[in-house]
Amino acid sequence: MINMNRELPGLSMKNPVMPASGCFGFGQEYARFYDLNKLGAITVKAVTAEERAGNPVPRVAETESGMLNAIGLQNPGLEHVLQHELPWLEQYDIPVIVNVAGNTMEDYIYVSETVSRVKNVSALELNISCPNVKVGGIQFGSDPAIAAELTKKVKAVSQVPVYVKLSPNVTDIVEMAKAVEEAGADGLSMINTLLGMKIDINTGKPVIANRTGGLSGPAIKPVAVRMIYQVSQAVDIPIIGMGGIHTADDILEFLMAGASAVAIGTANFVNPFACPELISSLETRMAELGIDDVESIVGRSWKTCSSVSLSSR
Amino acid sequence: MIVEQLRITGQEEIAPRIYRMTLEGDSVQTMTEPGQFVHVKVSDGIDPLLRRPISICDVSQDKQELTIIYRAEGRGTRLLAAKKTDDTLDVLGPLGQGFPLDSLQKGSTALLVGGGVGIPPLYYLAKKLVKRGVNVRTILGFRQSEDIFLQKEFRELGDIIVTTEDGSKGVHGFVTDAMNQAEKPYDSFFTCGPVPMLRAVKAAAASDGFISLEERMGCGVGACLACVCEASDATSQEGKKYRKICSDGPVFRAGEVVI
Ligand SMILES: Cc1cc2nc3c(=O)[nH]c(=O)nc-3n(C[C@H](O)[C@H](O)[C@H](O)COP(=O)(O)OP(=O)(O)OC[C@H]3O[C@@H](n4cnc5c(N)ncnc54)[C@H](O)[C@@H]3O)c2cc1C
Ligand SMILES: Cc1cc2nc3c(=O)[nH]c(=O)nc-3n(C[C@H](O)[C@H](O)[C@H](O)COP(=O)(O)O)c2cc1C
Ligand code: FES
């Protein structure tokens, strides 16, 4: 019997797989394909205090084994999410993680406090890393001091554990991770998209109306694995890993890098059944490889490294 | 709505770079609404990564066969053009909201206006309308005479005018030139093609009607918010409100969206 269960702060999961924020709406679209109870958890689209219209189109562009997006945090706003989206999710017996975004600290605090009081919300994910929204000069995601201050303030008001979603668009991701851990974060999610651009050579102009967009998909997987490998050794809080996962072997790679659970983003667009298919193929692969507990391989990449270096001393 | 490996039963180049592909499988049974589309995976691997949206052009329920017509443009559609009979194709669909048929009574007249690869979905629409006893008049716009396709098929269903931009066949000019010439009345119009054409058709139309829009897509099922267009009614705080083309559309009432 393979143990796929995961226990993370606020999240009691029957398997380590959840959809990534922004790639799964609020669940309703994919519920037409399969029973969402199969998921380990669900992460919903970023929620802001007020409704957001988002960016002009084109909002996406395909790139080599990846895609760029600049959706611009389009969402129906806190009130609508409280009235419609979260109540709809009550029918499912899975942890719900709400991704929170905003322009100001006050926005984040207000949305976090309100959402964390909803009974079926298990955790918050602070999105301080969206590359597609311009915030009046404040760099929540790239300044460790500001990220820590925000984390501390949100922790003070939140009724549920807080995960901070880190941006890969920084010089030193370990410094960011340590700063938010110290500020009280219960966990980390990483990575958000990498800032990129595609130019249409017929027009000579960027394809995406926002000009730059966030790169996701298999193209960013090695960056995600490297960052999780580094951060997981530097912090004691669990990591939800994401960035280009398309196969069960990818999931194993993320777990071995040091992630305690994983999120699936772009792969849902390629195959709407991606999450349930990955859950079952993960179990098959673990059986083939003789791994009987997910927990046993978390961080194996560096844990074996350090034990090897210890024994050779 | 389902993902299925459909079997390719035929593929043919019917005009320069324009391909007609027929596919067979169970999910074809659910493809009953003209104007809907399928989201097609063109590679087995992760490159090219995303699916390609292609309109349903025709469906034969007897043969459980779907027809799509597409232009080999970029990498994805060129890969599609290289597929052979008996290959399988990973098809997600049918997706989206199609053309509403019940807006027209028996004996009424519909004007269908299509340009380039916007023409295919109008064919399934024309067949369905004719079945309802609606008179179908069609205007098809092409760049030049070599590009013309589906002319014979549409002629079997009603009156048809072809326009070419270079005047090499039919009416010289754009579809709207033909609309202005044909003074016969119609009860509703249905149009699909490039946005400038849609805009011109909407402006020239003498009735209410329906337009089918295109946008770059991610999921194709309404989850990622990639494929939006601006709605003309309500406004959000920032003064704009969007509709999702993949799930609220691709067909919209002409007045519902800003084009
Ligand atoms: C609802 C809908 C129905 C369509 N029906 C048809 C049809 O019946 N026949 C047909 O020939 N074409 C149709 N198209 C356009 C077709 O989707 C594009 O031509 C195709 O995606 C281009 O892919 P590519 O690999 O050739 O080009 P690439 O340039 O390699 O594509 C790169 C990316 O851009 C996207 N893209 C490029 N052009 C378009 C476009 N015009 N619309 C949407 N996405 C685009 C691709 O899907 C891909 O993600 C339809 C589009 C939509 C949205
Ligand atoms: C279309 C799209 C929308 C996204 N929206 C959000 C969002 O609202 N909030 C967020 O934290 N991350 C968002 N992301 C980032 C993903 O959650 C994820 O971190 C990233 O895409 C990497 O994973 P992937 O390669 O599996 O897609 C979005 C990604 C995509 C592709
Ligand atoms: S393509 Fe994802 S919402 Fe339309």
XYZ file of C-alpha atoms in Angstrom, chain B residues 47-179:
133
model
C 6.316 21.192 -28.215
C 4.273 22.835 -29.597
C 2.634 22.843 -26.197
C -0.833 24.307 -26.567
C -3.894 23.000 -28.334
C -5.212 24.731 -31.467
C -8.846 25.868 -31.680
C -10.543 24.850 -34.946
C -14.228 25.270 -35.824
C -16.563 22.417 -36.495
C -17.222 22.692 -40.246
C -19.514 19.729 -40.753
C -20.726 16.657 -38.928
C -22.172 13.461 -40.321
C -23.996 11.600 -37.567
C -24.485 8.558 -39.835
C -20.765 8.133 -40.289
C -19.859 9.621 -36.851
C -17.599 11.893 -38.829
C -16.390 15.414 -38.099
C -15.035 17.708 -40.805
C -12.646 20.565 -40.090
C -11.159 22.977 -42.611
C -8.057 24.904 -41.673
C -5.224 26.932 -43.132
C -1.682 25.665 -42.585
C -0.249 28.814 -41.013
C 2.299 28.309 -38.275
C 3.968 25.319 -36.688
C 0.874 23.723 -35.219
C -1.352 23.767 -38.259
C 1.553 22.672 -40.459
C 1.988 19.628 -38.207
C -1.729 19.012 -38.592
C -1.390 19.159 -42.370
C 1.293 16.470 -42.229
C -1.060 13.942 -40.578
C -2.176 10.950 -42.594
C -5.312 8.858 -42.860
C -5.584 6.410 -39.925
C -3.402 8.592 -37.691
C -5.200 9.560 -34.509
C -5.745 13.095 -33.283
C -6.312 14.162 -29.671
C -9.467 16.271 -29.824
C -11.128 18.138 -26.928
C -14.667 19.233 -27.619
C -17.152 20.309 -28.663
C -16.464 23.596 -26.879
C -18.168 26.974 -26.628
C -21.547 28.413 -27.479
C -22.594 28.130 -31.109
C -24.995 30.011 -33.373
C -28.530 30.057 -31.938
C -30.848 28.474 -34.490
C -34.137 29.158 -32.746
C -33.827 32.869 -33.428
C -35.143 32.114 -36.931
C -38.554 30.723 -37.903
C -39.360 28.510 -40.863
C -39.599 30.601 -44.036
C -37.394 33.408 -42.730
C -34.109 34.354 -44.367
C -30.591 34.259 -42.943
C -27.592 36.048 -44.405
C -24.308 34.231 -43.805
C -21.122 36.229 -44.365
C -17.744 34.524 -44.136
C -14.158 35.460 -44.865
C -11.214 33.107 -45.348
C -10.900 30.493 -42.625
C -13.924 32.071 -40.925
C -16.046 30.312 -43.536
C -15.943 26.706 -42.222
C -18.309 27.071 -39.203
C -20.899 28.747 -41.432
C -21.245 25.584 -43.490
C -22.600 23.453 -40.627
C -24.806 26.422 -39.708
C -26.170 26.645 -43.267
C -27.043 22.953 -43.261
C -28.852 23.227 -39.937
C -30.756 26.328 -41.022
C -31.887 24.756 -44.275
C -33.113 21.750 -42.305
C -35.263 24.126 -40.244
C -36.773 25.556 -43.418
C -34.852 28.830 -43.225
C -33.700 30.381 -46.510
C -29.947 30.750 -46.551
C -28.076 33.378 -48.552
C -24.315 33.323 -48.355
C -21.563 35.808 -49.139
C -18.046 34.376 -49.075
C -14.984 36.602 -49.278
C -11.574 35.540 -50.560
C -8.396 37.303 -51.580
C -8.224 35.801 -55.067
C -9.894 33.123 -57.178
C -7.408 30.331 -56.324
C -8.304 30.646 -52.647
C -11.981 29.839 -53.111
C -13.323 26.804 -51.282
C -16.743 25.420 -50.244
C -18.451 27.409 -53.032
C -20.164 24.377 -54.551
C -21.249 23.063 -51.150
C -22.858 26.373 -50.163
C -24.552 26.701 -53.568
C -26.424 23.467 -52.885
C -27.958 25.121 -49.830
C -29.077 28.475 -51.273
C -28.010 31.658 -53.048
C -24.337 32.440 -52.895
C -22.180 35.415 -53.855
C -18.400 35.140 -53.917
C -16.194 38.208 -53.615
C -12.490 38.487 -54.340
C -10.290 41.374 -53.322
C -8.483 41.360 -56.670
C -11.646 40.869 -58.709
C -10.390 37.646 -60.252
C -13.773 36.018 -59.585
C -17.248 37.131 -58.514
C -17.814 40.559 -57.057
C -14.680 42.717 -56.980
C -13.985 43.878 -53.440
C -15.016 42.902 -49.934
C -17.998 41.005 -48.598
C -19.605 44.292 -47.595
C -19.571 45.428 -51.238
C -21.747 42.417 -51.995
C -23.957 43.149 -48.973
